[in-house]
Every structure is written in structure tokens, then in C-alpha cells.
Amino acid sequence: MTTYNIALLAGDGIGPEVMKEAVKVLNLVEERNADVNFELNDVLFGAAAYFATGKSFPEETKAACDKADAILKGTIGLNHEDSQKIPVDEQPERGALLPLRRRYNTYANFRPVYLPKGLAHFSPLKESVVGDGIDIMLIRELVGGLYFGEKETGTDSDGKRYVREVLEYDEDQIRQIVRVGFEVSMKRKKVMHNIHKSNVLKSSVLWNAIVEEENKNFPEVEVVNILVDAAATYLCLKPTMFDVMVMENMFGDILSDQGGGILGSLGLMPSACKGPKKSYYEPSHGSAPDIAGKGIANPYSMIGSVALMLEMSFGMDKEAKNLWAAMQGVFEDGYSTSDLSKEGEANLVSTAEFGDMVCAKLAAMPV
Ligand code: IPM
Ligand code: MN
């Protein structure tokens, strides 16, 4: 029997309600796999943690994450007005999320932009563009670049306000994420799109040089270098040309949201954030305070993050595949939640009902 300790960071907004569905799934997976035991540890994170303890990433949560085998995170953040009630440095993004990434050096962010044919109706793209479906693994560097560089604001000698933010990478940081790109490409189609902006940024010049060097260790992988702005255009015009995409932090933030856009919603985008020792898993969408508590948020991204955790942290590849199939099966049967679909387009069900249906599908599959 293997026991996995999982820290659950439900967070804010729709976080707790989609996390509930993830827990249902985890309980079922545990039931189905007699040799696996999950120890679930619910802890505070984000604005909820700030209002309860004065810290958005409290010590108790850090301790729970430190001892966990994997971390499952919901969503964080409040609407603009409520955010102002929290001091800038404790606001959940700066005070909790970025410190979580830094603490576990989760440098590799995997954001599958995946739209099988059965989900194609969600996409705003024409059928002819979606073709047989979209299947991209977008890999984003997650602990470097502008996000974590030095920041300074001030007033210059002329009394003008200024800001300075540093984009910094060393070759080791670039090499480790580029290698991840090559390793994933080797398991997929052996074509890697390297996203850069070397016509302007020196950081991209170094990045591309490292990609070229590392390509020698993965000679079977064809590297296609593409400027980030062009990549944004092609994601809309011809998303099926991409398989693995690798890029630095800020480019990845923007292009992965666009990835959600071409799927039809960030609600269809789970993600994994992998560090050398520990990984955490989270939906790519935000906390959607406007619909929180209404029971209409789709738990696909959250449950998909569970699937990624099963595969990447616990080596339960088959069960992960079952879970993906279960979720797609629910959509294919014509069910959806009202955040993703309108009346008439699908049989609308609640967050909890969607989770129950996924569980029913999974329960019916051979282990
Ligand atoms: C994401 C989010 C975060 C980011 C925010 C919440 C800080 O947008 O995970 O993409 O910018 O990385
Ligand atoms: Mn983002």
C-alpha cells in the first residue's frame, strides 16, 4: 500500500466548490485502487487565509505543503474592490502564489491546450480550423524572467515617476526548462516550437542558443523557432500545427490564456507546475468571484489537474487516462455547466452534478 499525502489549497472564489469535486474524484480513485491511499490535508491559502490569519500563505500551510507528496491548488484572488482590503504584498498573487512557486522551484509549468473532437463545439474557431482536434502541450518557465526579477519604482531627478523591472535568466535556468521541452517532445511528435523574441530581446538570443545546444542531445527532435507574436497569430489561424511549445514565463502567461481562448474557456485548461522535488497542480483559470457560490463553475480544469497529478506525481498513468475519458464522456453525453454552455446547447447541470457524473463514468471503467 502506498500512501500519498496531498495538501489541498482550495483558495478563494470558485476554488472551494471545484475542489470539492476534485476530492470526490480522489476518494473514488482511492476506492478503485486498493494499493493506494490518499491522505488529504485541507489548508488555508490566498485571501481566505489572509482574512483568517493575516497571511495569505500562512506558516501552517507552508508546513502542510512541505510534508506533502503533492499539492493540489484551487483558485485564488478576489474582485478588484475586495482585493484593496488586503495590503499589496499580501494580495494572493504576490503574497501566496508566487511564493508557492518560488518555495518549491516549480520551474516547469505544463498547460495542455487540449480539445478533442467531442469538445470542439466549445471552441470559437471554425470547424475547418479545429480539424481533428487541438492537442498542444504548452510548457512555460515558471520561476524566472520578469515575474521574479528585481523591481524598482521611484522618482527621477526631474521629478518624473519611473519603474524598472528586470528580465533575467541564467543558462542553467534556461537549460532545465528547454530540456523538459525536448523530453516531452520525444514522447510526442518530436517537433518542438521554440517561442522567442530574439529580434528584440537579448534574453531570447541566449535562450535560442541554449535550445540549439540542447538540440544536440535530442537530435531526433525538430526545433521550429517562432517569434512570440507570430505564434499568437498561428494559435488562432492554425493551432493544429503545434504539438509542444516551450517558452519563458511572461510569454507563457499570455499564450496559455490564448490557449484557453481557442478552446473556448480557461475552464478547459488544467495545469501542472513541476519542481525538482515537489509539484503542484492547479486549474489555469482564476477564482471567478462573480460566479462563486452559485454552483455553476465547471470542475473540468480542477479535475483535469487531479489527472495530471495522478500521472506526473504518482505514476498512475492509466487511471489518469480513465479520468480524462470520464470527463470527456460527460461532455459527449451532452451535459455541461452554465459557465461553459447556454441553455439549448447542452443539458445544464451544477458543479456538483458534473462531478458526480464524472465519478459515475470513472466508476464504470475497468481499473
Ligand atoms: C497564471 C496566473 C498567474 C500568473 C497570476 C494569478 C499571478 O495568471 O497562473 O497564469 O500570472 O502566472
Ligand atoms: Mn495567467
XYZ file of C-alpha atoms in Angstrom, residues 16-283:
268
model
C -13.659 25.613 -2.738
C -16.571 24.409 -4.892
C -14.408 22.947 -7.665
C -12.042 21.498 -5.045
C -14.996 19.591 -3.559
C -15.393 17.779 -6.867
C -11.682 17.030 -7.023
C -11.926 15.460 -3.573
C -14.861 13.308 -4.703
C -12.731 12.045 -7.550
C -9.744 11.388 -5.290
C -11.926 9.395 -2.898
C -13.183 7.292 -5.783
C -9.703 6.740 -7.201
C -8.599 5.574 -3.759
C -11.543 3.190 -3.575
C -10.781 1.770 -7.022
C -7.060 1.308 -6.429
C -6.683 -0.923 -3.409
C -2.930 -0.345 -3.156
C -3.210 3.449 -2.986
C -4.162 5.587 -0.044
C -4.615 9.364 -0.143
C -4.107 11.434 2.965
C -5.861 14.741 2.262
C -4.868 17.799 4.204
C -7.092 20.859 3.775
C -5.267 24.136 4.466
C -5.874 27.852 4.015
C -4.366 29.756 1.087
C -4.979 33.082 -0.625
C -7.392 35.791 0.503
C -9.284 33.295 2.671
C -6.036 32.649 4.543
C -5.291 36.355 4.822
C -8.637 37.157 6.427
C -8.340 34.215 8.837
C -4.677 34.580 9.815
C -3.267 37.870 8.483
C -1.092 35.978 5.962
C -2.116 34.736 2.521
C 0.448 31.893 2.703
C 0.456 31.087 6.434
C 3.159 29.054 8.186
C 0.742 26.182 8.792
C 0.052 25.958 5.071
C 3.771 26.056 4.289
C 4.324 23.195 6.734
C 1.488 21.158 5.179
C 2.933 21.746 1.698
C 6.466 20.911 2.868
C 5.404 17.499 4.041
C 3.028 16.754 1.158
C 3.866 14.434 -1.703
C 1.936 16.762 -3.996
C -0.072 19.958 -3.706
C -3.487 20.452 -5.247
C -4.444 24.093 -5.507
C -7.813 25.625 -6.350
C -8.017 29.283 -7.306
C -7.050 32.489 -5.542
C -7.966 36.154 -5.664
C -10.918 38.438 -5.109
C -12.602 41.065 -7.235
C -10.731 44.336 -7.605
C -12.651 46.117 -4.869
C -12.243 43.395 -2.243
C -8.560 42.960 -3.139
C -7.988 46.524 -1.987
C -8.822 45.417 1.575
C -5.590 43.408 1.574
C -2.172 45.089 1.793
C -0.405 44.928 -1.610
C 2.249 42.435 -0.517
C -0.300 40.061 0.999
C -2.620 40.091 -2.016
C -2.922 36.450 -3.003
C -0.957 36.583 -6.276
C 2.072 38.335 -4.773
C 1.693 37.019 -1.231
C 0.753 33.388 -1.844
C 1.014 32.129 -5.416
C 4.407 33.469 -6.447
C 5.941 32.466 -3.072
C 4.495 28.952 -3.557
C 6.177 28.721 -6.964
C 9.426 30.048 -5.569
C 9.387 27.832 -2.454
C 9.275 24.631 -4.489
C 11.107 25.993 -7.513
C 8.300 24.767 -9.746
C 10.077 25.853 -12.884
C 8.158 23.725 -15.376
C 4.550 24.631 -15.994
C 2.597 22.264 -18.214
C -0.572 23.683 -19.725
C -2.254 21.247 -22.054
C -4.303 23.034 -24.697
C -6.404 20.026 -25.498
C -9.620 19.956 -27.463
C -10.681 16.507 -28.617
C -13.341 16.414 -31.324
C -16.101 15.828 -28.785
C -15.350 19.179 -27.166
C -14.828 21.046 -30.441
C -18.159 22.874 -30.126
C -16.718 24.883 -27.228
C -14.117 26.486 -29.475
C -14.831 29.867 -31.078
C -12.712 28.692 -34.033
C -14.282 27.386 -37.245
C -14.649 23.634 -37.630
C -12.218 23.713 -40.542
C -9.579 25.263 -38.248
C -10.133 22.832 -35.375
C -9.946 19.884 -37.763
C -9.459 16.625 -35.884
C -8.946 18.494 -32.642
C -6.254 20.530 -30.912
C -3.591 18.847 -28.815
C -0.797 21.154 -27.686
C 1.443 20.818 -24.638
C 2.373 24.382 -23.776
C 5.405 24.424 -21.488
C 6.045 27.650 -19.609
C 9.081 28.523 -17.482
C 7.500 29.471 -14.172
C 10.036 30.829 -11.695
C 12.163 33.286 -13.656
C 12.071 36.228 -16.015
C 10.154 39.418 -15.392
C 7.976 37.835 -12.717
C 10.850 37.275 -10.337
C 13.351 39.915 -11.462
C 14.360 42.924 -9.426
C 11.709 45.649 -9.292
C 12.131 49.300 -8.518
C 9.832 52.270 -8.624
C 10.842 55.828 -7.870
C 11.063 59.419 -8.994
C 13.994 60.631 -11.092
C 15.892 63.898 -10.722
C 13.339 65.664 -12.965
C 10.529 64.579 -10.656
C 9.246 62.021 -13.166
C 7.973 58.712 -11.807
C 9.665 55.657 -13.272
C 9.641 51.897 -12.953
C 12.312 49.325 -13.673
C 11.710 45.567 -13.858
C 14.468 43.152 -14.701
C 14.153 40.184 -17.061
C 16.931 37.862 -16.044
C 17.760 34.220 -16.821
C 20.976 32.326 -16.443
C 21.862 29.487 -18.753
C 21.075 26.793 -16.180
C 17.549 28.118 -15.729
C 17.018 28.134 -19.477
C 18.618 24.740 -19.979
C 16.457 22.989 -17.403
C 13.168 24.122 -18.944
C 14.365 23.614 -22.507
C 15.315 20.041 -21.587
C 11.811 19.456 -20.300
C 10.558 20.647 -23.686
C 12.808 18.187 -25.502
C 11.922 15.299 -23.186
C 8.206 15.868 -23.673
C 8.707 16.251 -27.439
C 10.499 12.885 -27.538
C 7.393 11.252 -26.067
C 5.085 13.030 -28.506
C 5.591 14.083 -32.128
C 9.266 15.072 -31.890
C 8.549 18.594 -33.093
C 9.122 21.435 -30.650
C 8.114 25.013 -31.282
C 10.554 27.291 -29.532
C 8.834 30.594 -28.770
C 11.099 33.632 -28.665
C 11.549 37.307 -29.463
C 15.192 37.339 -30.459
C 14.697 40.179 -32.940
C 14.376 42.463 -29.891
C 15.258 40.693 -26.643
C 18.774 39.611 -25.717
C 17.223 37.132 -23.311
C 15.754 35.336 -26.326
C 19.132 35.333 -28.079
C 20.629 33.402 -25.153
C 17.514 31.242 -24.883
C 17.737 30.261 -28.570
C 21.445 29.493 -28.268
C 20.699 27.080 -25.419
C 17.895 25.472 -27.421
C 20.343 24.906 -30.270
C 22.950 23.429 -27.906
C 20.456 21.118 -26.224
C 19.064 20.004 -29.569
C 22.371 18.127 -29.979
C 21.329 15.918 -27.046
C 17.930 15.336 -28.665
C 18.828 15.139 -32.359
C 15.564 13.423 -33.273
C 13.544 16.462 -32.246
C 12.902 19.039 -34.928
C 13.017 22.542 -33.460
C 10.876 25.196 -35.088
C 11.800 28.678 -33.898
C 8.899 31.071 -33.982
C 8.522 34.640 -32.750
C 6.055 35.000 -29.918
C 3.848 37.467 -31.782
C 3.664 35.204 -34.815
C 2.914 32.263 -32.531
C -0.064 34.186 -31.136
C -1.417 34.624 -34.655
C -0.893 30.982 -35.611
C -2.550 29.763 -32.413
C -5.733 31.262 -33.863
C -5.179 30.576 -37.546
C -3.664 27.111 -37.422
C -3.493 25.673 -33.889
C -3.087 22.136 -35.225
C 0.440 22.979 -36.432
C 1.650 22.968 -32.808
C 2.475 19.970 -30.634
C 4.977 21.020 -27.937
C 5.631 24.717 -27.345
C 8.289 25.929 -24.929
C 8.727 29.482 -23.711
C 9.754 31.829 -20.908
C 7.458 32.892 -18.089
C 5.750 36.044 -19.398
C 5.259 34.715 -22.939
C 3.779 31.585 -21.367
C 1.374 33.530 -19.200
C -0.048 35.300 -22.217
C -0.033 32.487 -24.775
C -1.529 29.997 -22.329
C -4.514 32.277 -21.754
C -4.840 32.478 -25.509
C -4.732 28.696 -25.479
C -7.744 28.795 -23.159
C -9.352 31.224 -25.592
C -9.072 28.904 -28.569
C -10.551 26.075 -26.509
C -13.439 28.344 -25.610
C -12.626 28.763 -21.923
C -9.871 28.620 -19.339
C -12.345 26.285 -17.666
C -10.988 23.651 -20.042
C -7.374 24.080 -19.008
C -5.809 22.260 -16.099
C -2.108 22.624 -15.350
C 0.853 21.095 -13.595
C 3.746 23.005 -12.013
C 6.743 20.777 -11.549
C 9.759 21.376 -9.362
C 12.803 19.217 -8.695
C 11.301 17.734 -5.522
C 7.684 18.760 -5.441
C 4.942 19.650 -7.832
C 1.684 21.443 -7.514
C -1.395 21.236 -9.679
C -3.945 23.923 -10.419
C -6.591 24.969 -12.908
